Each structure stands twice: as C-alpha cells, then as structure tokens.
mmCIF file of C-alpha atoms in Angstrom:
data_model
loop_
_atom_site.group_PDB
_atom_site.id
_atom_site.type_symbol
_atom_site.label_atom_id
_atom_site.label_comp_id
_atom_site.label_asym_id
_atom_site.label_seq_id
_atom_site.Cartn_x
_atom_site.Cartn_y
_atom_site.Cartn_z
ATOM 1 C CA MET V 1 96.593 -6.370 150.882
ATOM 2 C CA LYS V 2 100.307 -6.130 150.002
ATOM 3 C CA MET V 3 102.947 -6.792 152.650
ATOM 4 C CA GLY V 4 104.126 -3.171 152.598
ATOM 5 C CA SER V 5 100.595 -1.915 153.196
ATOM 6 C CA ILE V 6 100.137 -4.342 156.093
ATOM 7 C CA LEU V 7 103.368 -3.173 157.714
ATOM 8 C CA THR V 8 102.461 0.471 157.224
ATOM 9 C CA SER V 9 99.043 -0.125 158.775
ATOM 10 C CA ILE V 10 100.592 -1.833 161.803
ATOM 11 C CA ILE V 11 103.057 0.996 162.319
ATOM 12 C CA LEU V 12 100.314 3.605 162.043
ATOM 13 C CA VAL V 13 98.349 1.691 164.682
ATOM 14 C CA ILE V 14 101.437 1.978 166.886
ATOM 15 C CA LEU V 15 101.786 5.700 166.223
ATOM 16 C CA PHE V 16 98.174 6.526 166.965
ATOM 17 C CA CYS V 17 97.316 3.946 169.622
ATOM 18 C CA GLY V 18 100.508 2.782 171.264
ATOM 19 C CA SER V 19 101.299 6.122 172.867
ATOM 20 C CA ALA V 20 98.295 5.909 175.117
ATOM 21 C CA ILE V 21 99.234 2.508 176.558
ATOM 22 C CA GLY V 22 101.658 2.424 179.482
ATOM 23 C CA ASP V 23 104.308 -0.176 180.211
ATOM 24 C CA ARG V 24 103.199 -2.180 183.220
ATOM 25 C CA THR V 25 106.444 -3.015 184.982
ATOM 26 C CA ARG V 26 106.811 -3.854 188.652
ATOM 27 C CA THR V 27 109.271 -1.508 190.318
ATOM 28 C CA LYS V 28 111.237 -1.188 193.500
ATOM 29 C CA LEU V 29 112.736 1.918 195.100
ATOM 30 C CA LEU V 30 116.440 2.699 194.934
ATOM 31 C CA SER V 31 118.105 5.503 196.859
ATOM 32 C CA VAL V 32 120.609 7.445 194.776
ATOM 33 C CA LYS V 33 122.787 10.504 195.113
ATOM 34 C CA GLY V 34 122.319 13.353 192.695
ATOM 35 C CA GLN V 35 124.936 15.767 191.409
ATOM 36 C CA ASP V 36 124.011 18.159 194.211
ATOM 37 C CA GLY V 37 124.152 15.434 196.876
ATOM 38 C CA MET V 38 120.369 15.094 197.217
ATOM 39 C CA SER V 39 118.919 11.680 197.935
ATOM 40 C CA ALA V 40 115.922 10.519 195.963
ATOM 41 C CA ALA V 41 113.694 7.498 195.608
ATOM 42 C CA ALA V 42 113.961 6.197 192.056
ATOM 43 C CA PRO V 43 111.585 3.555 190.735
ATOM 44 C CA VAL V 44 113.730 0.778 189.294
ATOM 45 C CA PRO V 45 112.299 -2.257 187.466
ATOM 46 C CA SER V 46 112.860 -5.485 189.345
ATOM 47 C CA ASP V 47 114.927 -6.880 186.445
ATOM 48 C CA GLY V 48 117.988 -4.694 185.966
ATOM 49 C CA VAL V 49 120.071 -4.463 182.811
ATOM 50 C CA CYS V 50 123.041 -6.104 184.543
ATOM 51 C CA LYS V 51 121.030 -9.054 185.783
ATOM 52 C CA SER V 52 119.037 -9.647 182.617
ATOM 53 C CA MET V 53 121.513 -8.812 179.837
ATOM 54 C CA VAL V 54 125.119 -8.794 181.070
ATOM 55 C CA GLU V 55 125.730 -11.200 183.943
ATOM 56 C CA THR V 56 123.985 -13.989 182.009
ATOM 57 C CA ARG V 57 126.783 -13.684 179.430
ATOM 58 C CA GLY V 58 129.502 -14.185 182.024
ATOM 59 C CA TYR V 59 130.526 -10.541 182.550
ATOM 60 C CA VAL V 60 130.871 -8.552 185.765
ATOM 61 C CA CYS V 61 128.339 -5.719 185.819
ATOM 62 C CA GLU V 62 127.500 -2.864 188.184
ATOM 63 C CA GLU V 63 124.238 -0.917 188.411
ATOM 64 C CA HIS V 64 124.589 2.837 188.943
ATOM 65 C CA SER V 65 122.187 5.791 189.123
ATOM 66 C CA VAL V 66 122.751 9.516 188.727
ATOM 67 C CA ALA V 67 120.356 12.423 189.239
ATOM 68 C CA THR V 68 120.381 15.274 186.728
ATOM 69 C CA GLN V 69 120.274 18.903 187.831
ATOM 70 C CA ASP V 70 116.612 19.097 186.802
ATOM 71 C CA GLY V 71 115.698 16.090 188.931
ATOM 72 C CA TYR V 72 115.591 13.056 186.616
ATOM 73 C CA ILE V 73 117.215 9.860 187.872
ATOM 74 C CA LEU V 74 119.096 8.005 185.180
ATOM 75 C CA SER V 75 120.117 4.362 185.133
ATOM 76 C CA MET V 76 123.678 3.492 184.196
ATOM 77 C CA GLN V 77 125.574 0.212 183.968
ATOM 78 C CA ARG V 78 129.283 -0.470 184.137
ATOM 79 C CA ILE V 79 131.091 -3.464 182.640
ATOM 80 C CA PRO V 80 134.491 -2.975 184.293
ATOM 81 C CA GLU V 81 136.280 -5.936 182.763
ATOM 82 C CA GLY V 82 136.101 -8.483 179.970
ATOM 83 C CA GLN V 83 134.781 -12.014 180.053
ATOM 84 C CA SER V 84 138.226 -13.350 180.905
ATOM 85 C CA GLY V 85 138.423 -11.154 184.006
ATOM 86 C CA LYS V 86 140.809 -8.401 185.010
ATOM 87 C CA THR V 87 143.763 -7.678 182.771
ATOM 88 C CA PRO V 88 146.876 -5.608 183.548
ATOM 89 C CA GLY V 89 147.063 -1.993 182.505
ATOM 90 C CA ASN V 90 144.846 1.050 182.693
ATOM 91 C CA ARG V 91 141.315 0.560 181.311
ATOM 92 C CA LEU V 92 140.084 3.764 179.687
ATOM 93 C CA PRO V 93 136.377 4.484 180.203
ATOM 94 C CA VAL V 94 133.948 4.533 177.271
ATOM 95 C CA LEU V 95 130.377 5.836 177.565
ATOM 96 C CA LEU V 96 127.796 4.414 175.125
ATOM 97 C CA GLN V 97 124.709 6.553 174.435
ATOM 98 C CA HIS V 98 121.776 5.059 172.538
ATOM 99 C CA GLY V 99 119.425 6.613 169.987
ATOM 100 C CA ILE V 100 115.736 7.554 169.935
ATOM 101 C CA LEU V 101 112.993 5.173 171.175
ATOM 102 C CA VAL V 102 115.471 2.655 172.613
ATOM 103 C CA ASP V 103 117.620 2.361 175.750
ATOM 104 C CA ALA V 104 121.017 0.995 176.777
ATOM 105 C CA ILE V 105 119.934 -2.569 176.047
ATOM 106 C CA THR V 106 120.208 -1.783 172.340
ATOM 107 C CA TRP V 107 124.004 -2.187 172.750
ATOM 108 C CA LEU V 108 123.531 -5.682 174.240
ATOM 109 C CA LEU V 109 121.200 -7.407 171.778
ATOM 110 C CA LEU V 110 123.891 -9.247 169.828
ATOM 111 C CA PRO V 111 126.099 -12.062 171.160
ATOM 112 C CA PRO V 112 129.223 -10.882 173.033
ATOM 113 C CA GLU V 113 131.529 -11.490 170.066
ATOM 114 C CA LYS V 114 129.413 -9.070 167.974
ATOM 115 C CA SER V 115 128.134 -6.515 170.511
ATOM 116 C CA LEU V 116 130.059 -3.245 170.806
ATOM 117 C CA ALA V 117 129.649 -3.060 174.597
ATOM 118 C CA PHE V 118 131.083 -6.532 175.185
ATOM 119 C CA LEU V 119 133.778 -6.127 172.543
ATOM 120 C CA LEU V 120 135.001 -2.948 174.211
ATOM 121 C CA ALA V 121 135.121 -4.717 177.584
ATOM 122 C CA ASP V 122 137.000 -7.679 176.097
ATOM 123 C CA ASN V 123 139.465 -5.280 174.457
ATOM 124 C CA GLY V 124 140.553 -3.567 177.643
ATOM 125 C CA PHE V 125 138.054 -0.705 178.041
ATOM 126 C CA ASP V 126 135.965 0.240 181.076
ATOM 127 C CA VAL V 127 132.467 0.266 179.558
ATOM 128 C CA TRP V 128 129.581 2.454 180.745
ATOM 129 C CA LEU V 129 126.011 2.399 179.408
ATOM 130 C CA ALA V 130 123.469 5.203 179.862
ATOM 131 C CA SER V 131 119.701 5.288 179.358
ATOM 132 C CA THR V 132 117.970 8.611 178.789
ATOM 133 C CA ARG V 133 115.110 9.946 180.901
ATOM 134 C CA GLY V 134 111.725 8.300 180.438
ATOM 135 C CA THR V 135 113.017 4.898 179.331
ATOM 136 C CA LYS V 136 112.274 1.752 181.338
ATOM 137 C CA TYR V 137 115.238 1.962 183.697
ATOM 138 C CA SER V 138 115.409 5.780 183.883
ATOM 139 C CA ARG V 139 111.880 6.745 184.924
ATOM 140 C CA GLY V 140 112.761 8.153 188.321
ATOM 141 C CA HIS V 141 112.520 11.792 189.400
ATOM 142 C CA ILE V 142 113.115 13.504 192.719
ATOM 143 C CA SER V 143 109.552 14.865 192.822
ATOM 144 C CA LEU V 144 107.588 13.924 189.680
ATOM 145 C CA SER V 145 105.934 10.717 188.507
ATOM 146 C CA PRO V 146 105.813 9.542 184.880
ATOM 147 C CA ASN V 147 102.050 9.974 185.277
ATOM 148 C CA ASP V 148 102.575 13.733 185.655
ATOM 149 C CA GLN V 149 102.382 15.868 182.534
ATOM 150 C CA ALA V 150 105.329 17.920 183.778
ATOM 151 C CA TYR V 151 107.534 14.806 183.808
ATOM 152 C CA TRP V 152 107.376 14.718 179.988
ATOM 153 C CA ASP V 153 107.990 18.441 179.453
ATOM 154 C CA TRP V 154 111.311 18.112 177.651
ATOM 155 C CA THR V 155 112.994 17.612 174.292
ATOM 156 C CA TRP V 156 116.515 16.638 173.293
ATOM 157 C CA ASP V 157 117.518 20.181 174.342
ATOM 158 C CA GLU V 158 117.219 18.930 177.926
ATOM 159 C CA LEU V 159 119.261 15.837 177.083
ATOM 160 C CA VAL V 160 121.992 18.232 175.930
ATOM 161 C CA ALA V 161 121.648 20.477 178.976
ATOM 162 C CA TYR V 162 121.137 17.866 181.711
ATOM 163 C CA ASP V 163 121.344 14.149 180.838
ATOM 164 C CA LEU V 164 124.597 14.237 178.899
ATOM 165 C CA PRO V 165 126.455 16.418 181.445
ATOM 166 C CA ALA V 166 125.236 14.201 184.305
ATOM 167 C CA THR V 167 126.367 10.926 182.754
ATOM 168 C CA ILE V 168 129.706 12.203 181.446
ATOM 169 C CA GLN V 169 130.501 13.881 184.766
ATOM 170 C CA TYR V 170 129.575 10.712 186.648
ATOM 171 C CA VAL V 171 131.814 8.445 184.573
ATOM 172 C CA HIS V 172 134.623 10.989 184.781
ATOM 173 C CA ASP V 173 134.321 11.201 188.567
ATOM 174 C CA GLN V 174 134.005 7.444 189.074
ATOM 175 C CA SER V 175 136.940 6.576 186.848
ATOM 176 C CA GLY V 176 139.126 9.543 187.683
ATOM 177 C CA GLN V 177 140.089 10.047 184.034
ATOM 178 C CA LYS V 178 138.862 11.396 180.724
ATOM 179 C CA LEU V 179 136.595 9.137 178.710
ATOM 180 C CA HIS V 180 135.715 8.203 175.150
ATOM 181 C CA TYR V 181 132.129 8.674 173.983
ATOM 182 C CA VAL V 182 130.076 6.676 171.484
ATOM 183 C CA GLY V 183 126.709 7.978 170.319
ATOM 184 C CA HIS V 184 124.304 6.291 167.919
ATOM 185 C CA SER V 185 121.688 8.396 166.111
ATOM 186 C CA LEU V 186 120.169 10.729 168.742
ATOM 187 C CA GLY V 187 123.195 9.943 170.884
ATOM 188 C CA SER V 188 125.330 11.650 168.243
ATOM 189 C CA LEU V 189 122.933 14.603 167.907
ATOM 190 C CA ILE V 190 122.971 15.538 171.597
ATOM 191 C CA ALA V 191 126.763 15.266 171.776
ATOM 192 C CA LEU V 192 127.322 17.393 168.681
ATOM 193 C CA ALA V 193 124.935 20.007 170.068
ATOM 194 C CA ALA V 194 126.720 19.997 173.420
ATOM 195 C CA PHE V 195 130.161 20.194 171.811
ATOM 196 C CA SER V 196 129.028 23.166 169.714
ATOM 197 C CA LYS V 197 128.489 25.014 172.996
ATOM 198 C CA GLY V 198 131.844 23.916 174.394
ATOM 199 C CA GLN V 199 130.243 21.579 176.928
ATOM 200 C CA GLN V 200 131.857 18.401 178.334
ATOM 201 C CA LEU V 201 134.891 18.580 176.067
ATOM 202 C CA ASN V 202 137.298 18.954 179.000
ATOM 203 C CA MET V 203 136.216 15.526 180.324
ATOM 204 C CA LEU V 204 136.484 13.665 177.009
ATOM 205 C CA ARG V 205 139.342 12.093 175.066
ATOM 206 C CA SER V 206 137.343 11.662 171.861
ATOM 207 C CA ALA V 207 133.868 10.966 170.474
ATOM 208 C CA ALA V 208 132.569 8.471 167.923
ATOM 209 C CA PHE V 209 129.264 8.908 166.113
ATOM 210 C CA LEU V 210 127.492 5.974 164.466
ATOM 211 C CA SER V 211 124.684 6.737 162.031
ATOM 212 C CA SER V 212 125.580 10.354 162.655
ATOM 213 C CA ILE V 213 122.715 12.817 162.989
ATOM 214 C CA ALA V 214 122.896 16.602 163.151
ATOM 215 C CA PHE V 215 120.482 17.540 160.365
ATOM 216 C CA LEU V 216 117.270 15.790 159.287
ATOM 217 C CA GLY V 217 115.913 17.929 156.448
ATOM 218 C CA GLN V 218 116.834 15.401 153.726
ATOM 219 C CA MET V 219 115.627 12.346 155.659
ATOM 220 C CA THR V 220 114.059 9.769 153.310
ATOM 221 C CA SER V 221 112.378 7.423 155.825
ATOM 222 C CA PRO V 222 108.813 7.312 154.443
ATOM 223 C CA LEU V 223 107.187 6.653 157.806
ATOM 224 C CA ALA V 224 109.175 9.223 159.779
ATOM 225 C CA ARG V 225 108.727 11.857 157.076
ATOM 226 C CA PHE V 226 104.989 11.126 156.889
ATOM 227 C CA ALA V 227 104.719 11.586 160.675
ATOM 228 C CA ALA V 228 106.668 14.871 160.557
ATOM 229 C CA GLU V 229 104.896 16.386 157.558
ATOM 230 C CA ASN V 230 101.452 15.446 158.899
ATOM 231 C CA PHE V 231 102.177 16.786 162.413
ATOM 232 C CA ILE V 232 101.429 13.450 164.095
ATOM 233 C CA ALA V 233 103.363 14.304 167.278
ATOM 234 C CA GLU V 234 101.733 17.727 167.465
ATOM 235 C CA THR V 235 98.304 16.086 167.166
ATOM 236 C CA LEU V 236 99.100 13.685 170.009
ATOM 237 C CA TYR V 237 100.348 16.592 172.124
ATOM 238 C CA ARG V 238 97.100 18.507 171.574
ATOM 239 C CA LEU V 239 95.256 15.364 172.676
ATOM 240 C CA ASP V 240 97.220 15.519 175.966
ATOM 241 C CA VAL V 241 99.351 12.482 175.080
ATOM 242 C CA HIS V 242 102.638 13.653 176.550
ATOM 243 C CA GLU V 243 104.372 10.270 176.801
ATOM 244 C CA PHE V 244 105.155 8.888 173.347
ATOM 245 C CA ASN V 245 105.138 5.180 174.191
ATOM 246 C CA LEU V 246 105.168 2.508 171.510
ATOM 247 C CA ARG V 247 105.594 -0.310 174.001
ATOM 248 C CA GLY V 248 101.988 -0.990 174.928
ATOM 249 C CA GLU V 249 101.479 -4.695 175.560
ATOM 250 C CA PRO V 250 98.726 -5.091 172.913
ATOM 251 C CA VAL V 251 100.907 -3.446 170.267
ATOM 252 C CA ILE V 252 103.967 -5.566 171.063
ATOM 253 C CA LYS V 253 101.831 -8.730 171.101
ATOM 254 C CA LEU V 254 100.358 -7.754 167.726
ATOM 255 C CA LEU V 255 103.830 -7.299 166.238
ATOM 256 C CA GLN V 256 105.222 -10.489 167.738
ATOM 257 C CA ASP V 257 102.275 -12.540 166.477
ATOM 258 C CA PHE V 258 102.531 -10.979 163.042
ATOM 259 C CA CYS V 259 106.291 -11.440 162.810
ATOM 260 C CA SER V 260 106.069 -15.106 163.820
ATOM 261 C CA LYS V 261 103.819 -16.030 160.887
ATOM 262 C CA PRO V 262 105.395 -18.277 158.222
ATOM 263 C CA GLY V 263 106.831 -16.315 155.340
ATOM 264 C CA VAL V 264 106.831 -12.991 157.217
ATOM 265 C CA ASP V 265 110.246 -11.327 157.546
ATOM 266 C CA CYS V 266 109.906 -8.466 160.003
ATOM 267 C CA THR V 267 113.234 -6.948 159.108
ATOM 268 C CA ASN V 268 110.954 -5.267 156.521
ATOM 269 C CA LEU V 269 109.270 -3.540 159.448
ATOM 270 C CA LEU V 270 112.549 -1.872 160.337
ATOM 271 C CA THR V 271 113.145 -1.039 156.686
ATOM 272 C CA SER V 272 110.011 1.131 156.663
ATOM 273 C CA ILE V 273 111.699 3.333 159.251
ATOM 274 C CA THR V 274 115.463 2.916 158.984
ATOM 275 C CA GLY V 275 116.145 2.130 155.351
ATOM 276 C CA GLN V 276 117.263 -1.219 153.916
ATOM 277 C CA ASN V 277 119.594 -2.659 156.548
ATOM 278 C CA CYS V 278 122.092 -4.943 154.855
ATOM 279 C CA CYS V 279 123.302 -7.110 157.643
ATOM 280 C CA LEU V 280 120.585 -8.030 160.146
ATOM 281 C CA LYS V 281 119.422 -11.520 160.998
ATOM 282 C CA SER V 282 115.635 -11.735 160.777
ATOM 283 C CA SER V 283 115.594 -13.130 164.331
ATOM 284 C CA ILE V 284 116.967 -9.834 165.683
ATOM 285 C CA VAL V 285 113.474 -8.302 165.436
ATOM 286 C CA ASP V 286 112.146 -10.828 167.967
ATOM 287 C CA VAL V 287 115.061 -10.050 170.285
ATOM 288 C CA PHE V 288 114.500 -6.311 169.775
ATOM 289 C CA LEU V 289 110.796 -6.521 170.630
ATOM 290 C CA GLU V 290 111.570 -8.272 173.907
ATOM 291 C CA HIS V 291 113.185 -5.061 175.159
ATOM 292 C CA GLU V 292 112.414 -2.185 172.798
ATOM 293 C CA PRO V 293 111.009 0.256 171.739
ATOM 294 C CA GLN V 294 111.148 2.632 174.690
ATOM 295 C CA PRO V 295 109.153 5.772 175.514
ATOM 296 C CA THR V 296 110.184 9.350 174.946
ATOM 297 C CA ALA V 297 108.437 12.680 175.353
ATOM 298 C CA THR V 298 105.909 13.608 172.679
ATOM 299 C CA LYS V 299 107.451 17.080 172.861
ATOM 300 C CA ASN V 300 110.781 15.505 171.895
ATOM 301 C CA MET V 301 109.153 13.957 168.822
ATOM 302 C CA ILE V 302 107.785 17.394 167.925
ATOM 303 C CA HIS V 303 111.302 18.837 168.138
ATOM 304 C CA LEU V 304 112.652 16.153 165.806
ATOM 305 C CA ALA V 305 109.743 16.740 163.416
ATOM 306 C CA GLN V 306 110.626 20.444 163.342
ATOM 307 C CA MET V 307 114.148 19.475 162.254
ATOM 308 C CA VAL V 308 112.712 17.363 159.423
ATOM 309 C CA ARG V 309 110.380 20.071 158.171
ATOM 310 C CA GLU V 310 112.781 22.997 158.542
ATOM 311 C CA GLY V 311 116.152 21.382 157.918
ATOM 312 C CA SER V 312 117.695 23.310 160.797
ATOM 313 C CA LEU V 313 119.696 22.439 163.889
ATOM 314 C CA ALA V 314 118.047 24.675 166.459
ATOM 315 C CA MET V 315 116.459 24.538 169.878
ATOM 316 C CA TYR V 316 112.770 23.708 170.287
ATOM 317 C CA ASP V 317 110.465 26.203 168.557
ATOM 318 C CA TYR V 318 107.402 27.084 170.646
ATOM 319 C CA LYS V 319 105.829 28.610 167.509
ATOM 320 C CA LYS V 320 104.869 31.687 169.504
ATOM 321 C CA GLU V 321 107.188 34.663 169.518
ATOM 322 C CA ASP V 322 106.458 35.556 173.134
ATOM 323 C CA GLU V 323 107.093 31.958 174.290
ATOM 324 C CA ASN V 324 110.395 31.791 172.427
ATOM 325 C CA ARG V 325 111.368 35.157 173.868
ATOM 326 C CA LYS V 326 110.473 33.945 177.377
ATOM 327 C CA HIS V 327 112.651 30.848 177.025
ATOM 328 C CA TYR V 328 115.485 32.176 174.871
ATOM 329 C CA GLY V 329 115.362 35.964 175.078
ATOM 330 C CA GLN V 330 114.816 36.186 171.316
ATOM 331 C CA PRO V 331 112.021 35.375 168.827
ATOM 332 C CA PRO V 332 113.773 32.626 166.818
ATOM 333 C CA PRO V 333 115.127 29.614 168.720
ATOM 334 C CA PRO V 334 118.935 29.689 169.043
ATOM 335 C CA VAL V 335 120.842 27.444 166.642
ATOM 336 C CA TYR V 336 123.519 24.905 167.531
ATOM 337 C CA ASP V 337 126.551 25.972 165.479
ATOM 338 C CA ILE V 338 128.586 22.864 164.619
ATOM 339 C CA THR V 339 131.418 25.018 163.255
ATOM 340 C CA ARG V 340 132.185 26.043 166.834
ATOM 341 C CA ILE V 341 133.322 22.546 167.812
ATOM 342 C CA PRO V 342 137.076 22.845 168.467
ATOM 343 C CA ASN V 343 138.998 21.761 165.364
ATOM 344 C CA ASP V 344 141.469 19.717 167.393
ATOM 345 C CA PHE V 345 138.925 17.550 169.216
ATOM 346 C CA PRO V 346 139.189 13.932 167.958
ATOM 347 C CA LEU V 347 136.057 12.733 166.146
ATOM 348 C CA PHE V 348 135.177 9.410 164.482
ATOM 349 C CA LEU V 349 132.127 9.725 162.236
ATOM 350 C CA SER V 350 130.518 6.720 160.542
ATOM 351 C CA TYR V 351 127.474 6.788 158.245
ATOM 352 C CA GLY V 352 125.716 4.585 155.718
ATOM 353 C CA GLY V 353 124.524 4.988 152.155
ATOM 354 C CA ALA V 354 121.235 3.143 152.793
ATOM 355 C CA ASP V 355 120.329 5.003 155.984
ATOM 356 C CA ALA V 356 116.883 6.590 155.628
ATOM 357 C CA LEU V 357 117.103 8.495 158.938
ATOM 358 C CA SER V 358 120.674 9.763 158.740
ATOM 359 C CA ASP V 359 120.588 10.541 155.024
ATOM 360 C CA VAL V 360 123.841 10.979 153.123
ATOM 361 C CA LYS V 361 122.843 14.514 152.071
ATOM 362 C CA ASP V 362 122.271 15.530 155.686
ATOM 363 C CA VAL V 363 125.569 13.980 156.785
ATOM 364 C CA LYS V 364 127.335 15.941 154.056
ATOM 365 C CA ILE V 365 125.934 19.148 155.588
ATOM 366 C CA LEU V 366 127.443 18.029 158.892
ATOM 367 C CA LEU V 367 130.770 17.211 157.249
ATOM 368 C CA ASP V 368 130.797 20.598 155.538
ATOM 369 C CA SER V 369 130.377 22.178 158.979
ATOM 370 C CA LEU V 370 133.477 20.248 160.065
ATOM 371 C CA LYS V 371 135.548 21.065 156.974
ATOM 372 C CA ASP V 372 138.072 23.079 158.994
ATOM 373 C CA HIS V 373 138.662 20.221 161.453
ATOM 374 C CA GLU V 374 142.295 19.173 161.668
ATOM 375 C CA GLY V 375 142.878 16.315 159.237
ATOM 376 C CA ASP V 376 144.347 13.904 161.766
ATOM 377 C CA LYS V 377 141.556 14.631 164.270
ATOM 378 C CA LEU V 378 138.609 13.645 162.071
ATOM 379 C CA VAL V 379 138.095 10.089 160.831
ATOM 380 C CA VAL V 380 135.156 9.654 158.442
ATOM 381 C CA GLN V 381 133.916 6.183 157.570
ATOM 382 C CA TYR V 382 131.296 5.543 154.886
ATOM 383 C CA ARG V 383 129.541 2.200 154.371
ATOM 384 C CA ASP V 384 127.516 2.231 151.171
ATOM 385 C CA ASP V 385 125.405 -0.783 152.206
ATOM 386 C CA TYR V 386 124.705 0.223 155.826
ATOM 387 C CA ALA V 387 121.402 1.597 157.132
ATOM 388 C CA HIS V 388 120.447 2.897 160.576
ATOM 389 C CA ALA V 389 120.196 -0.355 162.544
ATOM 390 C CA ASP V 390 123.264 -2.004 161.002
ATOM 391 C CA PHE V 391 125.522 0.169 163.138
ATOM 392 C CA VAL V 392 124.167 -1.367 166.353
ATOM 393 C CA VAL V 393 122.910 -4.855 165.452
ATOM 394 C CA GLY V 394 124.611 -5.599 162.138
ATOM 395 C CA GLU V 395 126.097 -9.089 161.934
ATOM 396 C CA ASN V 396 129.384 -7.794 160.496
ATOM 397 C CA ALA V 397 129.574 -4.512 162.437
ATOM 398 C CA LYS V 398 132.558 -5.777 164.444
ATOM 399 C CA GLN V 399 134.742 -6.122 161.370
ATOM 400 C CA VAL V 400 133.611 -3.079 159.425
ATOM 401 C CA VAL V 401 132.836 -0.513 162.168
ATOM 402 C CA TYR V 402 133.837 -1.560 165.685
ATOM 403 C CA ASP V 403 137.401 -2.704 164.989
ATOM 404 C CA PRO V 404 138.283 0.611 163.256
ATOM 405 C CA LEU V 405 136.509 2.501 166.067
ATOM 406 C CA MET V 406 138.562 0.753 168.757
ATOM 407 C CA ALA V 407 141.747 1.393 166.775
ATOM 408 C CA PHE V 408 140.777 5.085 166.689
ATOM 409 C CA PHE V 409 140.268 5.131 170.475
ATOM 410 C CA ARG V 410 143.687 3.591 171.074
ATOM 411 C CA LEU V 411 145.351 6.444 169.178
ATOM 412 C CA GLN V 412 143.762 9.165 171.346
#
C-alpha cells in the first residue's frame, strides 16, 4: 500500500471512529463569574495551560474563565509580561483566537523565540489566549454536561454570537482599553462574521487574520472536501454522534506509533488536510499530537461542510423551511455580508498560495468584498509557499508574518 493510501486510511479511521471516543481527563471544579454575574462550577483539567505550557518557559501566566450568555464557561490565559519581566510603558492587549479542531495551546507549540504568543509578550503586548467551547479547557457549562446532547447543539454561529463577544468584552474590561485581535482560520471566520454585523468593533483597535477564511467553496483539501461532499458530518449526526472528537486515546496512540516508524514523515499527514506546508519541522507533529486535535460540535462540522458545498457565507441551514423560519424568520438562512464591515477599521490579512483550506480563490472573494476598504486601513500579505499550518507553527513565521503583524499593531 502506498504511503498516501495509508495516511488516508488512518484519517478516515479517525473521522469514522474517533468521534465516538471521549477524552478521559481528570478534572477539578473552578468557580467563575459569568457576564451576568452568575457563579458556576466549571470542570477544569488538573493541568492548566499556564502550568503546562507557559510557566515552564519562564513567563508569568494567569488562568481566567468567562461564562458566555448562553452558559458555556470558557478558559482564557493571560501572559501579562515578557520573559525579561515588566517593562515601562503601556502594554496594549492582544487576543489570540485559534482555528477549528485545536485550542489555545496551538499558539504555544513552538519555542518562545518562534511562537506568536511569546513574541507578542516579549515585544511589549499584554497577551490573552482563548479556547472555544467544547475544547479541553473550555468544557464547562452552568447547567449542561458534555455528555448531554444539548451541550453540542451549536455551530460557529454561536461562536460569533456568544464566545467572541464574551472573550473580547472580558479582555476589554480587565485591561481597561481597546485590544488587538488575531484570528487563525476559524478564528478569522467568526471575527469577520461578527464585524459584518457591527459587533465588537467599538472594543477593538484592529484585527489580524492568518490563513484567512470567509468562504470555502473553492477549498482544495482532498480530505476535507471528501468529508463535505460525502456528508460525513451529517451521517455522524444522524447516528447521534454530537461531539466530533478526534482525540480518542486509541486513535492518538495509533498516529503516534505510526509517525514514530523509521522513514515515516508525518508532516505528510497534515498535508492531506492543510496543503503542502513549507516550513514545518517533522517533529512538530509529535508535539501537536500531545495536545491536539480538540473536539468540536458535529453540527459545527455540518455548517462548515455547507459552506464548502454551497460556497456561501451564511448562517446554519436546517434544510427545512419551517425550521429556518423558526430560527431566522425567513426560509433561507441569513448571510453574513462582509461588505458591511466599516471601511476604516484596520485589518491585516495574510494568506498562503499552498493553503488547501483557505484557498487563494476563496480569499480573493473575501478581498473583493473588501475592495472599498480605505487603502491605509487594509494590509494584505501573500506568501506563495505558505499553507494552513505554517501561519501558526512555521519555523520562519516570525520573520515573514509575525514581525510585519506586530509592526502593523504598533501603527494602530
């Protein structure tokens, strides 16, 4: 069997089998305050992000939690200063929002001199990390358990309506000033959707999008397109698999064993999904599998699949006119109109020519929607050799993406 066929078979095993296997993590309870002042008991894994990923590198780190208006309890981390300690001057806050099937740890996988989170802290910014609902450190809810079907009844529409407002508001309130935002992949999608509705803009200085996603109709990732066109997520949903979880212990063990074999380079595994990343060390896959992938809602995967098949940027389609009317007051789901983003809001948009998830053709549709943006308020960066993962774990991302991004922030 050829290497590509082996990798495809492994990934299909993950898609069909991994979702049914839960992540067995010991938890403790943490009392948090929600946006409405309610207290709640949030299950928090015994190894926090600060303890396991930040403090070990010599940085100060704070654990925070915030409850969304629909009851989910989200984990956040703050790196308030650089490795060298406090420096004079005002430190502007920056919120980092990860993409699909990962969590905040994705920003911390590289060494400090290459990781965006640590680089921002070392360059005078007040760094905040957020993890979306359902991921390892954000599985709390004021009344539901992750074992409840209702807990997973959401798509990225709810991330736009609840998670993003909660985290941005929290950072704004804690810091007492407007913040910068960085979104990778899905993190860019939910921000663009929110901005198109005029949400959160009054609390932000600017936004940067890495591997920018707003449209998915031209996506070339063979595995992701296969899953969308063959209604894999819909099939799982009909089988009552509401948590889309690739992190089952048997699956991770299978991948780790396979990737450790002599002559096997598991960066090819990522290539099957993300496109040919130019600048990853092969060892990054082992580091990645120690912490990722993370769960999401199967319903969320259905929503993304709808975007692939239909090429639209719209809210979740219930595929029944009466259901859409009940939720939206109209038969077709409402669209997110990118042209409604204020033309004077500062945006930094970076994308790659080898990205199979954020395809160049789809990004050009996004850029066309922003064609009336004021010239000095829109910075567009194109890296011909970059694919999806390069923007977060690329060995040279500091020089080619992060340094220009920080320079952009300093001008706002």
